[in-house]
Amino acid sequence: HAKQEGKNTYKFFQKSYMKKSIERLILASDLRKAIENDELLLYYQPKFSCKTEKVNGFEALIRWDHPKHGMISPNCFIPLAEETGMIVHIDQWVLYQACLQLKEWQAQGLKPVKIAVNLSMLQFQQKNFLNIVRSILKETGIDPSYLEIELTERVIMDDPEIALKNIKRLKSIGVQISMDDFGVHYSSLSYLKLLPLDRLKIDRSFLQDMLANKDDQTIVKAMIQLAHNLEMTVVAEGVETIEQYNFLKSNHCDEVQGFYFDKPLPATNIIKYIS
Ligand code: C2E
Ligand code: MG
Ligand code: MG
Ligand code: MG
């Protein structure tokens, strides 16, 4: 009897596994077509200075407007894009698109703001990575100091030597670098002092229970101090309430980003922040 049950369970797993892998194959082939079909787009989420309470930049966040499934979040397709290598192509498109958008805002005479782009590990480790960035900056005519690249700890820890080399090169052409999702994956504290980073982004998981949890408060305060001591500025992401904002502001956090201020929005909806 037990054996029979085991068999059924196995069959069930096999079936659902098959279904999942077929779905993934379909999704992967859809994704391959998505760029050509203009289904990928960028949303922009404002970042506010705690000092002036004004927008000083946006983070570009990719969306996939799938013809059948509607808007798909990057958490659903970025991992797939990374596994298949498509991310290299996608991230290049994102970088180009974000710079193009910035150029357009500048041409319209809107207020100058920075734009931050997320790059995956694979993109960052491409041999011609620096040339790609340079040629995109040149083609779009963007001043490199307006571009910020967000890297996660994973990118840095996977190959610290390449990371250091590429970060230094990016800095030398004037691009700014942020460490995204700080504190969630690794404790790369020893690398922090080696890397010439401009900004730390405190992951939103530290903010979630911060107001009720003294330990989280201590960690957040320590991260802000650490960043400042290493001459970096700090952004807190995932700020959802005024109480969280007040805590961050009174503890000298430099910038905030989150639903309390605004969600990521299509380009046309963010003009109000820069006119
Ligand atoms: P991330 O870079 O840490 O981006 C922040 C994520 O938090 C965004 O999710 C944003 O919509 C969300 N968020 C912002 N404020 C709040 C808030 O107050 N509450 C909550 N619950 N969430 C908030 P999104 O857009 O779904 O992106 C998820 C992740 O996908 C990003 O995390 C980033 O790692 C990755 N990603 C997005 N766009 C790109 C891209 O163009 N290239 C690459 N390689 N990765 C990307
Ligand atoms: Mg980011
Ligand atoms: Mg983040
Ligand atoms: Mg994240």
GROMACS .gro file of C-alpha atoms and ligand atoms in nm:
model
  324
    1HIS     CA    1   0.000   0.000   0.000
    2ALA     CA    2   0.276   0.236   0.101
    3LYS     CA    3   0.458   0.147  -0.215
    4GLN     CA    4   0.150   0.232  -0.421
    5GLU     CA    5   0.120   0.565  -0.246
    6GLY     CA    6   0.484   0.636  -0.310
    7LYS     CA    7   0.434   0.564  -0.675
    8ASN     CA    8   0.138   0.799  -0.693
    9THR     CA    9   0.331   1.072  -0.518
   10TYR     CA   10   0.617   1.019  -0.759
   11LYS     CA   11   0.378   1.039  -1.054
   12PHE     CA   12   0.224   1.350  -0.912
   13PHE     CA   13   0.563   1.513  -0.868
   14GLN     CA   14   0.671   1.410  -1.211
   15LYS     CA   15   0.356   1.551  -1.362
   16SER     CA   16   0.373   1.883  -1.183
   17TYR     CA   17   0.745   1.902  -1.251
   18MET     CA   18   0.681   1.837  -1.619
   19LYS     CA   19   0.410   2.098  -1.621
   20LYS     CA   20   0.640   2.347  -1.454
   21SER     CA   21   0.930   2.285  -1.686
   22ILE     CA   22   0.707   2.308  -1.990
   23GLU     CA   23   0.566   2.634  -1.860
   24ARG     CA   24   0.920   2.758  -1.810
   25LEU     CA   25   1.017   2.658  -2.163
   26ILE     CA   26   0.719   2.846  -2.301
   27LEU     CA   27   0.795   3.146  -2.085
   28ALA     CA   28   1.160   3.138  -2.194
   29SER     CA   29   1.066   3.132  -2.560
   30ASP     CA   30   0.812   3.412  -2.500
   31LEU     CA   31   1.081   3.615  -2.328
   32ARG     CA   32   1.311   3.570  -2.623
   33LYS     CA   33   1.046   3.732  -2.841
   34ALA     CA   34   0.952   3.996  -2.587
   35ILE     CA   35   1.227   4.240  -2.676
   36GLU     CA   36   1.158   4.232  -3.050
   37ASN     CA   37   0.786   4.264  -2.984
   38ASP     CA   38   0.832   4.567  -2.762
   39GLU     CA   39   0.677   4.394  -2.462
   40LEU     CA   40   0.942   4.502  -2.212
   41LEU     CA   41   0.914   4.843  -2.055
   42LEU     CA   42   1.058   5.045  -1.774
   43TYR     CA   43   0.878   5.186  -1.475
   44TYR     CA   44   1.041   5.453  -1.262
   45GLN     CA   45   1.023   5.484  -0.885
   46PRO     CA   46   1.118   5.818  -0.729
   47LYS     CA   47   1.383   5.849  -0.459
   48PHE     CA   48   1.347   6.140  -0.221
   49SER     CA   49   1.608   6.332  -0.028
   50CYS     CA   50   1.525   6.334   0.344
   51LYS     CA   51   1.679   6.679   0.371
   52THR     CA   52   1.488   6.861   0.096
   53GLU     CA   53   1.198   6.612   0.068
   54LYS     CA   54   1.235   6.650  -0.309
   55VAL     CA   55   1.295   6.388  -0.577
   56ASN     CA   56   1.659   6.354  -0.666
   57GLY     CA   57   1.643   6.047  -0.880
   58PHE     CA   58   1.455   5.747  -1.006
   59GLU     CA   59   1.518   5.375  -1.009
   60ALA     CA   60   1.438   5.208  -1.341
   61LEU     CA   61   1.249   4.882  -1.284
   62ILE     CA   62   1.168   4.646  -1.567
   63ARG     CA   63   0.820   4.518  -1.646
   64TRP     CA   64   0.702   4.266  -1.901
   65ASP     CA   65   0.368   4.337  -2.060
   66HIS     CA   66   0.291   3.983  -2.173
   67PRO     CA   67   0.024   3.956  -2.446
   68LYS     CA   68  -0.153   3.671  -2.262
   69HIS     CA   69  -0.059   3.702  -1.894
   70GLY     CA   70  -0.055   4.080  -1.858
   71MET     CA   71   0.205   4.268  -1.654
   72ILE     CA   72   0.469   4.028  -1.519
   73SER     CA   73   0.694   4.127  -1.229
   74PRO     CA   74   1.071   4.099  -1.268
   75ASN     CA   75   1.084   3.853  -0.978
   76CYS     CA   76   0.908   3.606  -1.213
   77PHE     CA   77   1.128   3.643  -1.519
   78ILE     CA   78   1.466   3.786  -1.413
   79PRO     CA   79   1.574   3.449  -1.262
   80LEU     CA   80   1.471   3.276  -1.586
   81ALA     CA   81   1.655   3.540  -1.788
   82GLU     CA   82   1.964   3.482  -1.573
   83GLU     CA   83   1.954   3.103  -1.614
   84THR     CA   84   1.918   3.125  -1.990
   85GLY     CA   85   2.170   3.406  -2.034
   86MET     CA   86   1.906   3.632  -2.185
   87ILE     CA   87   1.967   3.875  -1.901
   88VAL     CA   88   2.276   4.010  -2.076
   89HIS     CA   89   2.064   4.126  -2.366
   90ILE     CA   90   1.784   4.249  -2.137
   91ASP     CA   91   2.010   4.449  -1.906
   92GLN     CA   92   2.173   4.614  -2.205
   93TRP     CA   93   1.834   4.711  -2.331
   94VAL     CA   94   1.742   4.849  -1.987
   95LEU     CA   95   2.061   5.054  -1.965
   96TYR     CA   96   2.009   5.198  -2.310
   97GLN     CA   97   1.639   5.266  -2.254
   98ALA     CA   98   1.698   5.438  -1.919
   99CYS     CA   99   1.967   5.664  -2.068
  100LEU     CA  100   1.743   5.743  -2.363
  101GLN     CA  101   1.461   5.837  -2.127
  102LEU     CA  102   1.691   6.061  -1.926
  103LYS     CA  103   1.805   6.231  -2.247
  104GLU     CA  104   1.444   6.291  -2.343
  105TRP     CA  105   1.365   6.452  -2.005
  106GLN     CA  106   1.671   6.669  -2.038
  107ALA     CA  107   1.571   6.771  -2.391
  108GLN     CA  108   1.228   6.870  -2.256
  109GLY     CA  109   1.401   7.099  -2.008
  110LEU     CA  110   1.284   6.904  -1.703
  111LYS     CA  111   1.473   6.915  -1.373
  112PRO     CA  112   1.799   6.719  -1.380
  113VAL     CA  113   1.773   6.390  -1.190
  114LYS     CA  114   1.978   6.076  -1.161
  115ILE     CA  115   1.867   5.743  -1.294
  116ALA     CA  116   1.956   5.413  -1.130
  117VAL     CA  117   1.970   5.087  -1.322
  118ASN     CA  118   1.989   4.734  -1.175
  119LEU     CA  119   2.248   4.509  -1.331
  120SER     CA  120   2.276   4.134  -1.291
  121MET     CA  121   2.591   3.945  -1.214
  122LEU     CA  122   2.616   3.802  -1.565
  123GLN     CA  123   2.602   4.145  -1.722
  124PHE     CA  124   2.860   4.280  -1.485
  125GLN     CA  125   3.099   3.996  -1.565
  126GLN     CA  126   3.085   4.039  -1.944
  127LYS     CA  127   3.429   4.102  -2.087
  128ASN     CA  128   3.311   4.398  -2.292
  129PHE     CA  129   3.094   4.537  -2.012
  130LEU     CA  130   3.280   4.868  -1.980
  131ASN     CA  131   3.267   4.926  -2.354
  132ILE     CA  132   2.894   4.863  -2.354
  133VAL     CA  133   2.838   5.123  -2.083
  134ARG     CA  134   3.069   5.370  -2.256
  135SER     CA  135   2.905   5.331  -2.594
  136ILE     CA  136   2.554   5.366  -2.448
  137LEU     CA  137   2.659   5.684  -2.268
  138LYS     CA  138   2.816   5.816  -2.584
  139GLU     CA  139   2.526   5.728  -2.810
  140THR     CA  140   2.264   5.881  -2.580
  141GLY     CA  141   2.487   6.175  -2.483
  142ILE     CA  142   2.426   6.128  -2.110
  143ASP     CA  143   2.665   6.282  -1.859
  144PRO     CA  144   2.795   5.973  -1.670
  145SER     CA  145   2.741   6.142  -1.333
  146TYR     CA  146   2.363   6.110  -1.388
  147LEU     CA  147   2.388   5.734  -1.417
  148GLU     CA  148   2.389   5.511  -1.113
  149ILE     CA  149   2.435   5.136  -1.124
  150GLU     CA  150   2.279   4.916  -0.856
  151LEU     CA  151   2.463   4.595  -0.777
  152THR     CA  152   2.366   4.333  -0.522
  153GLU     CA  153   2.603   4.172  -0.278
  154ARG     CA  154   2.580   3.858  -0.488
  155VAL     CA  155   2.740   4.033  -0.784
  156ILE     CA  156   3.027   4.144  -0.567
  157MET     CA  157   3.081   3.824  -0.370
  158ASP     CA  158   3.064   3.593  -0.670
  159ASP     CA  159   3.387   3.731  -0.805
  160PRO     CA  160   3.523   4.011  -0.586
  161GLU     CA  161   3.825   4.066  -0.810
  162ILE     CA  162   3.625   4.131  -1.126
  163ALA     CA  163   3.376   4.332  -0.923
  164LEU     CA  164   3.647   4.557  -0.783
  165LYS     CA  165   3.803   4.604  -1.124
  166ASN     CA  166   3.474   4.691  -1.293
  167ILE     CA  167   3.358   4.917  -1.012
  168LYS     CA  168   3.684   5.110  -1.027
  169ARG     CA  169   3.652   5.146  -1.404
  170LEU     CA  170   3.293   5.263  -1.378
  171LYS     CA  171   3.393   5.515  -1.113
  172SER     CA  172   3.678   5.639  -1.331
  173ILE     CA  173   3.434   5.730  -1.608
  174GLY     CA  174   3.210   5.906  -1.356
  175VAL     CA  175   2.927   5.655  -1.306
  176GLN     CA  176   2.795   5.613  -0.950
  177ILE     CA  177   2.760   5.276  -0.780
  178SER     CA  178   2.511   5.157  -0.516
  179MET     CA  179   2.503   4.836  -0.322
  180ASP     CA  180   2.144   4.710  -0.344
  181ASP     CA  181   1.957   4.492  -0.090
  182PHE     CA  182   2.231   4.553   0.163
  183GLY     CA  183   2.243   4.306   0.450
  184VAL     CA  184   2.028   4.023   0.315
  185HIS     CA  185   2.264   3.778   0.153
  186TYR     CA  186   2.618   3.795   0.280
  187SER     CA  187   2.806   3.991   0.535
  188SER     CA  188   3.055   4.140   0.295
  189LEU     CA  189   3.173   4.392   0.550
  190SER     CA  190   3.538   4.338   0.466
  191TYR     CA  191   3.470   4.419   0.101
  192LEU     CA  192   3.282   4.733   0.185
  193LYS     CA  193   3.597   4.923   0.270
  194LEU     CA  194   3.776   4.795  -0.042
  195LEU     CA  195   3.506   4.894  -0.285
  196PRO     CA  196   3.464   5.257  -0.386
  197LEU     CA  197   3.085   5.254  -0.351
  198ASP     CA  198   2.878   5.572  -0.341
  199ARG     CA  199   2.566   5.440  -0.174
  200LEU     CA  200   2.419   5.163   0.037
  201LYS     CA  201   2.057   5.064  -0.008
  202ILE     CA  202   1.910   4.915   0.307
  203ASP     CA  203   1.690   4.624   0.211
  204ARG     CA  204   1.323   4.661   0.289
  205SER     CA  205   1.320   4.344   0.500
  206PHE     CA  206   1.490   4.550   0.774
  207LEU     CA  207   1.213   4.809   0.760
  208GLN     CA  208   0.916   4.574   0.774
  209ASP     CA  209   0.903   4.526   1.152
  210MET     CA  210   1.143   4.804   1.240
  211LEU     CA  211   0.902   5.011   1.444
  212ALA     CA  212   0.801   4.718   1.666
  213ASN     CA  213   1.139   4.548   1.674
  214LYS     CA  214   1.424   4.709   1.867
  215ASP     CA  215   1.681   4.477   1.708
  216ASP     CA  216   1.585   4.592   1.358
  217GLN     CA  217   1.609   4.952   1.477
  218THR     CA  218   1.958   4.887   1.606
  219ILE     CA  219   2.061   4.723   1.279
  220VAL     CA  220   1.920   5.003   1.066
  221LYS     CA  221   2.093   5.268   1.277
  222ALA     CA  222   2.419   5.073   1.260
  223MET     CA  223   2.396   5.039   0.882
  224ILE     CA  224   2.344   5.413   0.845
  225GLN     CA  225   2.645   5.486   1.066
  226LEU     CA  226   2.859   5.229   0.892
  227ALA     CA  227   2.780   5.380   0.552
  228HIS     CA  228   2.851   5.733   0.671
  229ASN     CA  229   3.179   5.629   0.832
  230LEU     CA  230   3.283   5.476   0.500
  231GLU     CA  231   3.181   5.799   0.325
  232MET     CA  232   2.878   5.656   0.153
  233THR     CA  233   2.524   5.785   0.150
  234VAL     CA  234   2.228   5.568   0.250
  235VAL     CA  235   1.897   5.494   0.080
  236ALA     CA  236   1.624   5.303   0.260
  237GLU     CA  237   1.399   5.107   0.028
  238GLY     CA  238   1.046   4.988   0.098
  239VAL     CA  239   0.937   5.284   0.309
  240GLU     CA  240   0.562   5.233   0.343
  241THR     CA  241   0.458   5.452   0.637
  242ILE     CA  242   0.524   5.800   0.769
  243GLU     CA  243   0.644   5.646   1.096
  244GLN     CA  244   0.915   5.453   0.915
  245TYR     CA  245   1.011   5.769   0.729
  246ASN     CA  246   1.031   5.973   1.050
  247PHE     CA  247   1.251   5.713   1.216
  248LEU     CA  248   1.487   5.706   0.916
  249LYS     CA  249   1.499   6.083   0.885
  250SER     CA  250   1.575   6.134   1.252
  251ASN     CA  251   1.853   5.876   1.226
  252HIS     CA  252   2.020   6.064   0.939
  253CYS     CA  253   1.925   5.839   0.648
  254ASP     CA  254   1.994   6.038   0.330
  255GLU     CA  255   1.734   5.913   0.086
  256VAL     CA  256   1.410   5.715   0.090
  257GLN     CA  257   1.218   5.515  -0.165
  258GLY     CA  258   0.891   5.332  -0.116
  259PHE     CA  259   0.516   5.304  -0.153
  260TYR     CA  260   0.460   5.572   0.112
  261PHE     CA  261   0.594   5.821  -0.144
  262ASP     CA  262   0.504   5.649  -0.471
  263LYS     CA  263   0.509   5.318  -0.656
  264PRO     CA  264   0.717   5.255  -0.967
  265LEU     CA  265   0.532   5.440  -1.245
  266PRO     CA  266   0.534   5.458  -1.625
  267ALA     CA  267   0.753   5.740  -1.759
  268THR     CA  268   0.459   5.965  -1.846
  269ASN     CA  269   0.335   5.957  -1.485
  270ILE     CA  270   0.654   6.081  -1.327
  271ILE     CA  271   0.683   6.410  -1.518
  272LYS     CA  272   0.503   6.579  -1.225
  273TYR     CA  273   0.811   6.519  -1.010
  274ILE     CA  274   1.053   6.692  -1.243
  275SER     CA  275   0.859   6.978  -1.402
  276C2E     P1  276   1.525   4.598  -0.624
  276C2E     O1  277   1.629   4.650  -0.716
  276C2E     O2  278   1.563   4.585  -0.482
  276C2E     O3  279   1.400   4.696  -0.644
  276C2E     C1  280   1.313   4.733  -0.541
  276C2E     C2  281   1.185   4.652  -0.547
  276C2E     O4  282   1.104   4.685  -0.433
  276C2E     C3  283   1.098   4.684  -0.669
  276C2E     O5  284   1.031   4.563  -0.704
  276C2E     C4  285   0.998   4.784  -0.613
  276C2E     O6  286   0.877   4.789  -0.687
  276C2E     C5  287   0.976   4.729  -0.476
  276C2E     N1  288   0.931   4.831  -0.381
  276C2E     C6  289   0.963   4.963  -0.378
  276C2E     N2  290   0.906   5.025  -0.274
  276C2E     C7  291   0.836   4.930  -0.207
  276C2E     C8  292   0.754   4.934  -0.088
  276C2E     O7  293   0.736   5.036  -0.023
  276C2E     N3  294   0.700   4.816  -0.049
  276C2E     C9  295   0.718   4.699  -0.118
  276C2E     N4  296   0.658   4.588  -0.073
  276C2E     N5  297   0.795   4.693  -0.231
  276C2E    C10  298   0.852   4.808  -0.274
  276C2E     P2  299   1.023   4.512  -0.855
  276C2E     O8  300   1.006   4.628  -0.948
  276C2E     O9  301   0.921   4.404  -0.858
  276C2E    O10  302   1.167   4.452  -0.879
  276C2E    C11  303   1.212   4.340  -0.810
  276C2E    C12  304   1.357   4.313  -0.833
  276C2E    O11  305   1.381   4.274  -0.968
  276C2E    C13  306   1.447   4.435  -0.813
  276C2E    O12  307   1.471   4.453  -0.675
  276C2E    C14  308   1.569   4.395  -0.892
  276C2E    O13  309   1.651   4.308  -0.817
  276C2E    C15  310   1.509   4.315  -1.006
  276C2E     N6  311   1.502   4.402  -1.125
  276C2E    C16  312   1.409   4.495  -1.158
  276C2E     N7  313   1.438   4.554  -1.275
  276C2E    C17  314   1.554   4.496  -1.319
  276C2E    C18  315   1.637   4.513  -1.435
  276C2E    O14  316   1.613   4.598  -1.524
  276C2E     N8  317   1.750   4.434  -1.446
  276C2E    C19  318   1.781   4.343  -1.348
  276C2E     N9  319   1.892   4.269  -1.365
  276C2E    N10  320   1.705   4.325  -1.237
  276C2E    C20  321   1.594   4.400  -1.223
  277MG      MG  322   1.753   4.808  -0.713
  278MG      MG  323   1.676   4.656  -0.348
  279MG      MG  324   1.531   4.351  -0.389
   0.00000   0.00000   0.00000
